[in-house]
Short mmCIF file of C-alpha atoms in Angstrom, two decimals:
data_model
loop_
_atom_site.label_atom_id
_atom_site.label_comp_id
_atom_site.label_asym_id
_atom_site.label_seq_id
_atom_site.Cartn_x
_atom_site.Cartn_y
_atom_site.Cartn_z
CA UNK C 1 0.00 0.00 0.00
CA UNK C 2 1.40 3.51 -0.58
CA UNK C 3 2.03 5.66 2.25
CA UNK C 4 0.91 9.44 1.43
CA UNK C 5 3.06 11.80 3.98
CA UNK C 6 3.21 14.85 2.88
CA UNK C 7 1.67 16.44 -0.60
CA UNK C 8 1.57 20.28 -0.68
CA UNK C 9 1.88 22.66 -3.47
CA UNK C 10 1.71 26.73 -3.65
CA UNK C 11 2.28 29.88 -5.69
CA UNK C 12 4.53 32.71 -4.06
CA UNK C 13 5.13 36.15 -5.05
CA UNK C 14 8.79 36.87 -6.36
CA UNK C 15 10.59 38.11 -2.77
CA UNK C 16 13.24 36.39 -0.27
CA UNK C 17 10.42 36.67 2.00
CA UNK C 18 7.89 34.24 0.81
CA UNK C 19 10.82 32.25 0.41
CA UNK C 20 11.44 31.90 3.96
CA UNK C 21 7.63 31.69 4.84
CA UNK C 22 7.25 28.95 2.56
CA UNK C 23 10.12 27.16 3.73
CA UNK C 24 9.31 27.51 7.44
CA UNK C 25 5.55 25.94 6.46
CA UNK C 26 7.50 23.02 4.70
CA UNK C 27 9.59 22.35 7.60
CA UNK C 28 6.38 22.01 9.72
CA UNK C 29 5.26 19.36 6.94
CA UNK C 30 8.32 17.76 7.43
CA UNK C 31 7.79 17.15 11.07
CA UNK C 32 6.53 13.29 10.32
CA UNK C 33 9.98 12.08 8.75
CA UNK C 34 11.78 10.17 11.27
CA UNK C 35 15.38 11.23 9.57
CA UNK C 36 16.41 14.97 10.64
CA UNK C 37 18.89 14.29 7.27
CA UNK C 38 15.88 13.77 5.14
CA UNK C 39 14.18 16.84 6.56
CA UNK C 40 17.22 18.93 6.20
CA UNK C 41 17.86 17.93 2.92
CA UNK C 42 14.46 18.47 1.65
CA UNK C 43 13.95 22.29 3.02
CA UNK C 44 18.01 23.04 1.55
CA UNK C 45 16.67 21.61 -1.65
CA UNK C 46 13.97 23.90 -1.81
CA UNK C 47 15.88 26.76 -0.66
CA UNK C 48 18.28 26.28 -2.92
CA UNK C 49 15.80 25.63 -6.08
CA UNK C 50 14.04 28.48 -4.87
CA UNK C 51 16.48 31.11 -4.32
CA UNK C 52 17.86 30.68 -8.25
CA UNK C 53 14.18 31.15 -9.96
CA UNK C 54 13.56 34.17 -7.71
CA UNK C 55 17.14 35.65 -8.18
CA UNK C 56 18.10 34.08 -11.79
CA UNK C 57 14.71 33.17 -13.43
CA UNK C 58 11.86 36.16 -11.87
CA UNK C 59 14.93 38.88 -11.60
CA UNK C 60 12.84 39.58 -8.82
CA UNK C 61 10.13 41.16 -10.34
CA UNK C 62 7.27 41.07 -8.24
CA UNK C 63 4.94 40.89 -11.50
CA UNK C 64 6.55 37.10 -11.69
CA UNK C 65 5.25 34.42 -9.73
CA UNK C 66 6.89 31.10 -8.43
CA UNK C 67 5.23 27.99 -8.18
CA UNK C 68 6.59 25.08 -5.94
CA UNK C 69 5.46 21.86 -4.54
CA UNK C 70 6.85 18.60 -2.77
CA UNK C 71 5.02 14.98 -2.72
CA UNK C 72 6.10 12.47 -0.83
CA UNK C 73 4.99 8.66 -1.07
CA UNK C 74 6.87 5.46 0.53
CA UNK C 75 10.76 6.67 0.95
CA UNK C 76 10.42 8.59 -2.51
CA UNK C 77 10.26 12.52 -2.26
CA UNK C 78 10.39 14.41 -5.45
CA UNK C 79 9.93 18.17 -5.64
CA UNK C 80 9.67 21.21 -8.22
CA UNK C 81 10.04 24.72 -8.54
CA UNK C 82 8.84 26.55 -11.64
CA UNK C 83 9.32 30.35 -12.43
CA UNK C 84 7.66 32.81 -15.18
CA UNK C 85 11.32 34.46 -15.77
CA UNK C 86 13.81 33.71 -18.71
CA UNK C 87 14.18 30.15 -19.43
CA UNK C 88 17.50 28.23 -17.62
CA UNK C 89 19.85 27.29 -20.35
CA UNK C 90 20.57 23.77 -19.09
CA UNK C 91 21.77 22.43 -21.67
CA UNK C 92 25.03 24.62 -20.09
CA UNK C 93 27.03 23.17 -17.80
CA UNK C 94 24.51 23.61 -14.26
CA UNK C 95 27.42 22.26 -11.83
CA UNK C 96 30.52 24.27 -11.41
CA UNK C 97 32.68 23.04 -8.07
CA UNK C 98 33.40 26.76 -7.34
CA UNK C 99 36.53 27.73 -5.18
CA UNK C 100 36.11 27.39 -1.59
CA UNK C 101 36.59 31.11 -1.51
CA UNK C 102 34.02 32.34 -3.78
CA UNK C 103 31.18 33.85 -1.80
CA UNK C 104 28.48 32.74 -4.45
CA UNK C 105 27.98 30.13 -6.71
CA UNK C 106 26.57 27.03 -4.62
CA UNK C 107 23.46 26.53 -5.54
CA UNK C 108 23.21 23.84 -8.07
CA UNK C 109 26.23 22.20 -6.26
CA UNK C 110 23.92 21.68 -2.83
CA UNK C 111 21.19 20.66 -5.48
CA UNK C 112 23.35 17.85 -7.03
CA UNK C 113 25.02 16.89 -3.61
CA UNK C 114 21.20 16.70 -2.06
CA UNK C 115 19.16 14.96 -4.73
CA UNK C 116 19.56 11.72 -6.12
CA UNK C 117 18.55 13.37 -9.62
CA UNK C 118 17.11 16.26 -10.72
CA UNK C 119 15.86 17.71 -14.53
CA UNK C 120 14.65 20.82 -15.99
CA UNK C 121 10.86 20.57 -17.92
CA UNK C 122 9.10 23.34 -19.69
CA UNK C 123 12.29 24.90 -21.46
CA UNK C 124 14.02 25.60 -18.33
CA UNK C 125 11.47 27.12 -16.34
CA UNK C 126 10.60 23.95 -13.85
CA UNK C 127 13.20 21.92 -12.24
CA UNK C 128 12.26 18.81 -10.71
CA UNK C 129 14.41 17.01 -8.11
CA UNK C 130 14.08 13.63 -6.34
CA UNK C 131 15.42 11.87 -3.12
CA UNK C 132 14.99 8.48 -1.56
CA UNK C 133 14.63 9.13 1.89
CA UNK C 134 17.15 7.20 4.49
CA UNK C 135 15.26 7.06 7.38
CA UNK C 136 11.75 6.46 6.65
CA UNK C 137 8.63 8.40 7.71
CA UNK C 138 7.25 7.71 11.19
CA UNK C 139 3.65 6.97 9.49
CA UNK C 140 5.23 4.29 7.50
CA UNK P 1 42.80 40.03 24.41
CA UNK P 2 39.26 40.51 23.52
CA UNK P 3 37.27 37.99 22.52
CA UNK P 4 34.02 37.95 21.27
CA UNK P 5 31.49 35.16 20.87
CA UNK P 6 28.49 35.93 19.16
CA UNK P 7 25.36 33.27 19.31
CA UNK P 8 23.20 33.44 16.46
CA UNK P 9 19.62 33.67 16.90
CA UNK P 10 18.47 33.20 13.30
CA UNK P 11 19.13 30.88 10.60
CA UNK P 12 21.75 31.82 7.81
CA UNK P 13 19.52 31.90 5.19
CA UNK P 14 18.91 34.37 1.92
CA UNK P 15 16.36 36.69 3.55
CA UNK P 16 18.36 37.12 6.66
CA UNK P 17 22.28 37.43 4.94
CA UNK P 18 21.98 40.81 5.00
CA UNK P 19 20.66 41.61 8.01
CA UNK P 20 23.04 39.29 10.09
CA UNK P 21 26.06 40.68 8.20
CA UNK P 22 25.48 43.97 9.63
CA UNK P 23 24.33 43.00 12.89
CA UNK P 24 27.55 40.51 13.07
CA UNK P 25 29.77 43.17 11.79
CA UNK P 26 28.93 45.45 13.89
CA UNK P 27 30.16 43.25 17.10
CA UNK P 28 33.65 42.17 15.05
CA UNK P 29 34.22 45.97 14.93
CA UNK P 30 33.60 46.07 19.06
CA UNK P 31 36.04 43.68 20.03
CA UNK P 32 39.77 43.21 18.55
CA UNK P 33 40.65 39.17 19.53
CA UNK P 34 39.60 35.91 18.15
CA UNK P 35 35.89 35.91 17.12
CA UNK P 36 33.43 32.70 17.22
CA UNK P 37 29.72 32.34 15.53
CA UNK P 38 28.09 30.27 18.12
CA UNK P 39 25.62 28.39 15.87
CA UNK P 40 23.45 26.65 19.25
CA UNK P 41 20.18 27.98 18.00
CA UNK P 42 20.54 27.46 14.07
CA UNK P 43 18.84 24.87 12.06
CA UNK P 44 19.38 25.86 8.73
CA UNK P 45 22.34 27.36 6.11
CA UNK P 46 21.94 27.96 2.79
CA UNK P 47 24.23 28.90 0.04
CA UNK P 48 23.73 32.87 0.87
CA UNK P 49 24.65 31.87 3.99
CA UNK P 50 27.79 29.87 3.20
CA UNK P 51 28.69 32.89 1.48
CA UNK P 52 28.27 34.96 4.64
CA UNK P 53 30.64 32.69 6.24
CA UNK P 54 32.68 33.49 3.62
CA UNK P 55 32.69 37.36 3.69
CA UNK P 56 33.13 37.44 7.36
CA UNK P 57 36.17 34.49 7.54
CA UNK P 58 37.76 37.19 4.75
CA UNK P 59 37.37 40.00 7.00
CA UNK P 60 38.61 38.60 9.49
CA UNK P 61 41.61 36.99 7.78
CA UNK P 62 42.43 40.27 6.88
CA UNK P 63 42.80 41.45 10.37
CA UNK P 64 44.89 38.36 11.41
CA UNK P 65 42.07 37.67 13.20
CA UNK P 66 40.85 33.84 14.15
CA UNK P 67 37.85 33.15 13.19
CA UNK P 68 35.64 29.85 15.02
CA UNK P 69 32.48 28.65 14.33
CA UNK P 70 31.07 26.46 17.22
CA UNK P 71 28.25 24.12 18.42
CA UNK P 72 27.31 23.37 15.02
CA UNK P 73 24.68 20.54 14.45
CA UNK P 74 25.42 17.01 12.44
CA UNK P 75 23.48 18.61 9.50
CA UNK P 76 24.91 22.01 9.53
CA UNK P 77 28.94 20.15 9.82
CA UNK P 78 28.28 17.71 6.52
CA UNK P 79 27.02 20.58 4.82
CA UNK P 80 29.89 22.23 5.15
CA UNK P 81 32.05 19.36 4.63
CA UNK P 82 30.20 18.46 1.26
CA UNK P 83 31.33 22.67 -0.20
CA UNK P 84 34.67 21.71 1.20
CA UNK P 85 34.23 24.88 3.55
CA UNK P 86 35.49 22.71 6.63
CA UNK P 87 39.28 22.71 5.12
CA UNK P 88 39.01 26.25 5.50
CA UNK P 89 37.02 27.49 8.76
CA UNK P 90 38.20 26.61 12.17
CA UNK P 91 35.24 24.58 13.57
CA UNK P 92 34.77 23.34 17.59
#
C-alpha cells in the first residue's frame, strides 16, 4: 500500500520573504519524517531551487510568480520549482565546483550533492528534483 | 585580548544574509581578539549563507584575526564538509 506523507503545493510572489515563509511551512510538513537528514535535505533543496528562480529566473520582479510543490509517497520525495522568468539554459554546464573562496555560486552544487537526480521541464522554467529518503517516515 | 562570541539567533539563510552581516559586523568591529559564531540555535544554512561565512572568515583573515564557528549541528557540519568549507574554517 502507498504511504501518502506529505503532498503540498503553492504559488509565491517573487521576494526572499515568501521564500522563507514557505520554507518555514515546509519544515512544519516535514515534522513526520523520522530522519532529521531527510528533513534537512528536503527544506536546503527547496531553498536552494528556490532562491535561483527568484534571483536568476523572476529577476525579482514582483509581476513574476513562483510555483513550488513537494510529494512524498513510501521513501520517494520528489519536488519542483517553476518560475515565469527567462528560461534556464541547461543544456550549459549547471554544476561548477566553485573555489572554496568564492562567496556565491553554490546553488546547483547543494542541489546535485542533495538529490539523487534532478531535470529541468518546460524549457528551463521547472526543475524537478528527487530523493529516496534514508530514514523512513514515522507513518510508515 | 578581547574575545568575542556571538550566538546566532536566526538561521543563515537568503532573507536574513543581510541583516546578520550587519548585525555581526557590527560586534567584530567592538572587540579586537579571536571571534566565534556560536551556531546553538541554528537549524538551517543555505548557500547565501555559506557565502556569509565566507565574507566574514575574509574579513577577518584580513585582520589576522581567528575566526571559530562552534556548536554546530550534524546537518549544519556535513554541509559544510560536502562545499569543502570545513578545510578552510576553524570549527569546535
Amino acid at each position: 500500500m502507498n504511504v501518502h506523507v506529505v503532498s503540498i503545493s503553492e504559488e509565491l510572489i517573487s521576494a526572499p520573504e515568501s521564500v522563507d515563509s514557505w520554507c518555514l511551512k515546509l519544515r512544519e510538513a516535514l515534522g513526520p519524517l523520522e530522519n532529521k537528514k531527510d528533513r534537512f535535505a528536503l527544506e536546503l533543496l527547496f531553498r536552494e531551487a528556490l532562491q535561483n528562480a527568484l534571483c536568476h529566473g523572476n529577476g525579482y520582479d514582483p509581476r513574476r510568480k513562483l510555483r513550488c510543490g513537494l510529494e512524498i509517497q513510501n521513501s520517494r520525495a520528489w519536488g519542483w520549482v517553476e518560475h515565469e522568468g527567462e528560461p534556464w539554459d541547461y543544456s550549459s554546464p549547471q554544476v561548477c565546483t566553485c573555489p572554496e573562496e568564492d562567496e556565491q555560486g553554490r546553488g546547483m552544487e547543494i542541489i546535485s550533492q542533495y538529490a539523487d537526480e534532478h531535470h529541468w521541464e518546460n524549457q528551463g522554467l521547472k526543475i524537478v528534483f528527487y530523493r529516496t529518503l534514508k530514514g523512513g517516515t514515522a507513518h510508515g | 585580548m578581547d574575545r568575542e562570541i556571538y550566538l546566532l539567533k536566526h538561521d543563515m539563510v537568503a532573507g536574513a544574509v543581510q541583516q546578520l552581516l550587519s548585525e555581526i559586523k557590527e560586534a567584530m568591529e567592538k572587540s579586537t581578539g579571536d571571534f566565534t559564531l556560536d551556531f546553538q540555535e541554528v537549524l538551517m544554512i543555505d548557500s547565501k549563507g555559506l557565502g556569509l561565512i565566507i565574507t566574514l572568515n575574509k574579513i577577518l583573515l584580513e585582520k589576522k584575526r581567528k575566526f571559530i564557528l562552534i556548536n554546530l549541528n550534524d546537518e549544519l557540519k556535513e554541509l559544510l564538509a560536502l562545499t569543502r568549507l570545513n578545510m578552510h574554517l576553524e570549527i569546535r
